[in-house]
């Protein structure tokens, strides 16, 4: 009863570096995660080690844990398990060897849980921010079937392909956005500093200025007077737009539908979404996870609200006995080629292989589309910049040309 006052209180553990002598008198060193120096002394004494020095290691705050870090961790863990390295030792190697302290802390926290008898699946579920239900379900299936290293390898491949796909889509979208942002900044600089200098020169002419020049000068006056409002309003709008996109479910659904309807980028985003959808389902199905259960993770992994709603509809129909092919056709978001490949997979009993081939096909389609998009965007952006900057230059030089013609 003496401990009842501390019920529910969890002692904060730290990493301690220790040094001591074993039963043979040999000097040994190591690290131990514990709630305090006393715990370290007691634990090591039980192991027959006479402790001579214990020092708490300072925790260095690192960068946040990214999807790339989790992908690399999965690949390293799978490789070491395939090589026959014990699980706890694998965690030690990955945790101590990582350059990001945040990842090291995450891995050592997982190791501490596993060391106390927690299953790998349950240990991962304690960190939902880094390990989604798909990851945990596959690890759980691997533990139950005794093929954990194979499932971890599948997970690593899946995560690597998904990351590569996201990187390609981001590069395709970020290139024109960054160029247009630079164009806006250059235009603002011209409007605030360059055009007013021309205006001072033109006032000494005493002649009527051309309409394009008057128009540009009017915009320049507005920029000079309200530049802080323009910049603050623009950056605030962008910030609150993305915050609303992240937090509002209605906003996410609206934007996901809008992105799929974009003239050029919509087709690339749709192909990438289908590739992720089929890749996720292929990975889950190959791991032996039942189809209805697999669809729980597939919708969220697709990364698009339209396909999330479609997946829920497919799941409801499949759970009542409808075939996957018919359910996908009823959802009306998949091309005919995808449903035909799924039908062949169901008939031949190789659904995971067919879904994998569909994913490979659409990943190649995205690669080609992004390459073609980059080639098309370069001349289009050059034209936009040429018209914008060139138009400003011509508008400001028109009075000079007019003066030269009069002279």
XYZ file of C-alpha atoms in Angstrom:
407
model
C 0.000 0.000 0.000
C 2.995 2.217 0.376
C 3.157 2.729 -3.344
C -0.530 3.547 -3.815
C 0.163 7.261 -3.733
C 2.318 6.861 -6.840
C -0.184 4.824 -8.823
C -0.215 5.856 -12.426
C 3.018 7.871 -11.958
C 5.648 6.931 -14.530
C 9.305 7.509 -13.631
C 11.154 9.422 -16.326
C 14.038 7.289 -17.549
C 17.398 8.542 -18.770
C 20.466 6.990 -20.345
C 23.434 6.442 -18.014
C 26.993 5.651 -19.061
C 28.620 3.321 -16.530
C 31.999 1.780 -15.836
C 32.891 -1.058 -13.494
C 34.620 -4.402 -12.975
C 33.190 -7.851 -13.569
C 33.755 -10.969 -11.437
C 37.169 -11.557 -13.035
C 38.310 -7.997 -12.284
C 38.132 -6.944 -15.934
C 37.071 -3.340 -16.589
C 33.757 -3.154 -18.466
C 31.753 -0.195 -19.768
C 28.292 0.324 -21.199
C 25.063 2.289 -21.240
C 21.801 1.612 -19.454
C 18.374 3.235 -19.529
C 17.027 3.624 -15.993
C 15.089 5.893 -13.657
C 18.168 6.973 -11.680
C 21.724 6.148 -10.617
C 20.496 3.908 -7.802
C 18.580 1.746 -10.259
C 21.705 1.465 -12.427
C 23.803 0.351 -9.414
C 21.242 -2.257 -8.329
C 20.776 -3.639 -11.864
C 24.502 -3.997 -12.495
C 25.175 -5.441 -9.036
C 22.685 -8.209 -9.813
C 24.714 -8.957 -12.927
C 27.869 -9.329 -10.828
C 29.405 -6.006 -11.831
C 31.024 -3.741 -9.243
C 30.219 -0.223 -10.437
C 32.988 2.386 -10.181
C 31.466 5.245 -12.201
C 27.968 6.242 -13.324
C 27.230 9.362 -15.347
C 23.952 10.553 -16.799
C 24.210 11.283 -20.531
C 22.913 14.655 -21.663
C 20.078 14.323 -24.183
C 20.691 16.280 -27.343
C 17.496 17.455 -28.978
C 17.529 16.611 -32.645
C 15.468 17.165 -35.711
C 12.003 15.696 -35.876
C 11.582 12.088 -36.967
C 10.633 12.010 -40.647
C 9.103 9.340 -42.900
C 12.555 8.894 -44.424
C 13.981 8.094 -40.976
C 11.275 5.469 -40.369
C 11.892 3.968 -43.822
C 15.636 3.729 -43.160
C 15.016 2.247 -39.694
C 12.713 -0.408 -41.206
C 15.291 -1.317 -43.861
C 18.118 -1.563 -41.296
C 16.021 -3.671 -38.918
C 14.960 -6.030 -41.722
C 18.551 -6.426 -42.960
C 19.944 -7.221 -39.502
C 17.168 -9.692 -38.702
C 17.760 -11.480 -42.008
C 21.454 -11.655 -41.074
C 20.526 -13.388 -37.813
C 21.270 -10.474 -35.443
C 19.120 -10.754 -32.271
C 16.262 -8.247 -32.089
C 17.485 -6.296 -29.034
C 21.007 -6.096 -30.432
C 19.567 -4.841 -33.733
C 17.822 -2.021 -31.893
C 21.067 -1.188 -30.083
C 22.998 -0.950 -33.358
C 20.367 1.209 -35.089
C 19.738 3.464 -32.082
C 23.362 4.200 -31.234
C 24.442 4.601 -34.837
C 21.851 7.160 -35.956
C 22.916 10.774 -36.477
C 19.534 12.202 -35.356
C 19.157 12.080 -31.536
C 15.358 12.057 -31.867
C 15.498 8.816 -33.852
C 17.997 7.330 -31.389
C 15.665 8.121 -28.487
C 12.681 6.601 -30.321
C 14.599 3.399 -31.098
C 15.920 3.062 -27.534
C 12.395 3.628 -26.146
C 11.161 0.806 -28.393
C 14.030 -1.390 -27.224
C 13.176 -0.725 -23.573
C 9.562 -1.800 -24.182
C 10.585 -4.977 -26.016
C 13.105 -5.830 -23.285
C 10.291 -5.877 -20.720
C 8.400 -8.496 -22.757
C 6.197 -6.304 -24.963
C 5.690 -7.640 -28.495
C 7.207 -5.666 -31.366
C 3.743 -4.914 -32.720
C 2.523 -3.501 -29.379
C 5.728 -1.502 -28.914
C 5.200 0.185 -32.298
C 1.565 0.949 -31.465
C 2.718 3.121 -28.555
C 4.112 5.593 -31.098
C 1.226 6.203 -33.554
C 2.813 9.452 -34.699
C 5.579 7.454 -36.420
C 4.061 3.992 -36.994
C 0.644 3.978 -38.666
C -1.906 1.112 -38.412
C -0.629 -0.342 -41.707
C 2.891 -0.659 -40.280
C 1.682 -2.162 -36.997
C -0.743 -4.596 -38.664
C 1.964 -5.948 -40.963
C 4.437 -6.343 -38.098
C 1.736 -8.132 -36.076
C 0.996 -10.480 -39.003
C 4.718 -11.186 -39.362
C 5.080 -12.016 -35.656
C 2.102 -14.363 -35.717
C 3.237 -16.176 -38.875
C 6.918 -16.285 -37.864
C 8.046 -14.376 -40.955
C 8.845 -11.040 -39.330
C 12.037 -10.412 -41.322
C 10.197 -10.984 -44.630
C 7.382 -8.635 -43.606
C 9.863 -5.967 -42.509
C 11.561 -6.253 -45.911
C 8.180 -5.807 -47.633
C 7.470 -2.819 -45.411
C 10.836 -1.265 -46.232
C 10.228 -1.674 -49.981
C 6.724 -0.250 -49.632
C 7.908 2.787 -47.675
C 10.806 3.445 -50.056
C 8.534 3.335 -53.097
C 5.927 5.541 -51.399
C 8.561 8.113 -50.413
C 9.985 8.148 -53.952
C 6.494 8.711 -55.350
C 5.774 11.584 -52.956
C 9.130 13.192 -53.756
C 8.381 13.130 -57.485
C 4.941 14.681 -57.022
C 6.342 17.388 -54.718
C 9.113 18.229 -57.189
C 6.577 18.513 -60.016
C 4.402 20.869 -57.953
C 7.128 22.878 -56.229
C 9.048 23.866 -59.367
C 6.383 26.171 -60.873
C 5.344 27.445 -57.428
C 8.904 28.459 -56.552
C 9.433 30.164 -59.920
C 6.194 32.128 -59.582
C 7.143 33.130 -56.019
C 10.485 34.469 -57.267
C 8.666 36.306 -60.083
C 6.350 37.957 -57.543
C 9.295 39.106 -55.400
C 11.161 40.491 -58.442
C 8.014 42.317 -59.592
C 7.505 43.769 -56.113
C 11.103 45.034 -56.040
C 10.629 46.687 -59.443
C 7.344 48.267 -58.360
C 8.670 49.599 -55.031
C 12.155 50.822 -55.995
C 12.666 50.905 -59.782
C 9.410 52.384 -61.100
C 9.401 55.374 -58.668
C 12.878 56.318 -59.996
C 11.498 56.349 -63.553
C 8.487 58.352 -62.368
C 10.756 61.166 -61.142
C 12.429 61.296 -64.552
C 9.104 61.286 -66.424
C 7.669 64.203 -64.409
C 10.361 66.468 -65.868
C 9.238 65.665 -69.440
C 6.030 67.695 -69.130
C 4.349 65.492 -71.751
C 1.463 63.031 -71.638
C 2.594 59.504 -70.782
C 1.387 56.363 -72.642
C -1.459 54.391 -71.064
C 0.683 51.303 -70.232
C 3.168 53.530 -68.372
C 0.394 55.242 -66.397
C -1.082 51.837 -65.511
C 2.275 50.498 -64.230
C 2.914 53.722 -62.281
C -0.512 53.459 -60.632
C 0.246 49.895 -59.533
C 3.659 51.051 -58.295
C 2.071 53.799 -56.170
C -0.260 51.218 -54.641
C 2.701 48.902 -53.872
C 4.757 51.710 -52.320
C 1.866 52.835 -50.124
C 0.531 49.418 -49.073
C 3.502 47.034 -49.490
C 3.352 45.822 -45.881
C -0.379 45.092 -46.183
C 0.185 43.195 -49.452
C 3.003 41.029 -48.085
C 1.367 40.457 -44.700
C -1.968 39.643 -46.325
C -0.376 37.274 -48.845
C 1.724 35.341 -46.328
C -1.122 35.235 -43.795
C -3.518 33.902 -46.438
C -1.063 31.179 -47.449
C -0.402 30.241 -43.813
C -4.069 30.070 -42.784
C -4.965 28.254 -46.006
C -2.516 25.432 -45.289
C -3.505 25.333 -41.610
C -7.145 24.964 -42.622
C -6.134 22.299 -45.147
C -4.399 20.319 -42.386
C -7.049 20.719 -39.687
C -10.407 20.888 -41.495
C -11.804 17.639 -42.870
C -14.169 19.517 -45.190
C -11.277 21.581 -46.543
C -9.234 18.428 -47.162
C -12.066 16.793 -49.076
C -12.619 19.918 -51.169
C -8.912 20.272 -52.008
C -8.469 16.557 -52.761
C -11.364 16.697 -55.227
C -10.015 19.909 -56.741
C -6.491 18.486 -57.161
C -7.825 15.505 -59.115
C -9.627 17.888 -61.509
C -6.619 20.100 -62.290
C -5.900 20.175 -66.057
C -2.269 18.976 -66.041
C -1.398 17.984 -62.474
C -4.685 16.176 -61.778
C -3.801 13.192 -63.980
C -0.388 12.813 -62.308
C -1.926 12.985 -58.822
C -4.602 10.423 -59.761
C -1.987 7.983 -61.096
C 0.160 8.419 -57.992
C -2.855 7.819 -55.744
C -3.813 4.635 -57.617
C -0.197 3.451 -57.406
C -0.142 3.952 -53.610
C -3.590 2.343 -53.230
C -2.690 -0.803 -55.152
C 0.808 -1.024 -53.629
C -0.625 -0.859 -50.098
C -3.301 -3.475 -50.775
C -0.751 -5.763 -52.470
C 1.576 -5.502 -49.460
C -1.201 -6.193 -46.947
C -2.710 -9.072 -48.934
C 0.687 -10.712 -49.515
C 1.292 -10.604 -45.754
C -1.795 -12.745 -45.219
C -3.977 -9.985 -43.790
C -7.665 -10.635 -44.690
C -9.048 -8.433 -47.476
C -11.672 -6.616 -45.399
C -9.072 -5.928 -42.699
C -6.534 -4.786 -45.302
C -8.923 -2.184 -46.686
C -8.917 -0.453 -43.257
C -5.344 0.702 -43.875
C -5.516 1.120 -47.647
C -7.854 4.120 -47.761
C -5.753 6.258 -45.454
C -2.509 5.243 -47.167
C -3.835 6.466 -50.532
C -3.584 10.033 -49.244
C -6.719 11.334 -50.954
C -10.197 11.822 -49.445
C -11.933 10.760 -52.689
C -10.183 7.381 -52.614
C -10.671 7.093 -48.847
C -14.450 7.370 -49.307
C -14.296 4.948 -52.238
C -12.300 2.446 -50.136
C -14.865 2.555 -47.343
C -17.605 1.852 -49.868
C -15.569 -1.028 -51.338
C -14.951 -2.422 -47.828
C -18.669 -2.391 -46.996
C -19.537 -4.211 -50.222
C -16.739 -6.782 -49.854
C -17.789 -7.520 -46.260
C -21.281 -8.465 -47.536
C -19.895 -10.949 -50.084
C -19.343 -8.781 -53.179
C -16.161 -9.505 -55.114
C -13.373 -6.926 -54.998
C -13.625 -6.372 -58.761
C -17.341 -5.543 -58.667
C -16.917 -3.327 -55.596
C -14.111 -1.375 -57.305
C -16.236 -0.954 -60.444
C -19.113 0.356 -58.321
C -16.783 2.891 -56.666
C -16.198 4.451 -60.111
C -12.755 5.906 -59.327
C -10.521 3.252 -60.912
C -9.661 2.948 -64.618
C -10.884 -0.119 -66.499
C -7.352 -1.535 -66.711
C -7.072 -1.660 -62.917
C -10.385 -3.480 -62.405
C -9.557 -5.948 -65.199
C -6.190 -6.778 -63.615
C -7.886 -7.240 -60.234
C -10.461 -9.549 -61.860
C -7.674 -11.690 -63.347
C -5.933 -11.763 -59.976
C -9.095 -12.920 -58.194
C -9.780 -15.627 -60.761
C -6.204 -16.932 -60.756
C -5.672 -16.635 -56.989
C -2.737 -14.226 -57.415
C -4.372 -10.972 -56.392
C -1.284 -9.627 -54.606
C 0.913 -10.200 -57.676
C -1.580 -8.481 -59.997
C -1.965 -5.522 -57.651
C 1.818 -5.257 -57.507
C 1.990 -5.162 -61.319
C -0.663 -2.430 -61.417
C 1.346 -0.430 -58.866
C 4.537 -0.880 -60.929
C 2.727 0.247 -64.083
C 1.320 3.409 -62.505
C 4.620 4.250 -60.809
C 6.282 4.154 -64.240
C 3.427 6.277 -65.611
C 4.036 8.867 -62.888
C 7.786 8.885 -63.667
C 7.100 9.559 -67.347
C 4.385 12.134 -66.604
C 6.610 14.070 -64.190
C 9.452 14.063 -66.726
C 7.160 15.307 -69.487
C 5.626 17.861 -67.130
C 9.028 19.282 -66.248
C 9.876 19.626 -69.945
C 6.579 21.423 -70.641
C 6.740 23.687 -67.596
C 10.110 25.240 -68.459
C 9.008 27.006 -71.699
C 5.624 27.886 -70.165
C 7.284 29.545 -67.165
C 9.741 31.361 -69.458
C 6.796 32.772 -71.420
C 5.027 33.899 -68.212
C 8.178 35.567 -66.870
C 8.920 37.118 -70.253
C 5.445 38.633 -70.547
C 5.461 39.871 -66.941
C 8.972 41.334 -66.669
C 9.170 42.274 -70.349
C 5.821 44.047 -70.157
C 7.017 46.121 -67.208
C 10.253 47.075 -68.966
C 8.472 48.052 -72.208
C 5.859 50.074 -70.310
C 8.568 52.081 -68.540
C 10.650 52.660 -71.675
C 7.747 53.722 -73.923
C 7.990 57.406 -72.869
C 11.714 57.363 -73.653
C 11.039 55.895 -77.110
C 8.327 58.540 -77.635
C 10.698 61.332 -76.596
C 13.351 60.019 -78.997
C 10.862 59.999 -81.863
C 9.885 63.618 -81.134
C 13.532 64.715 -80.996
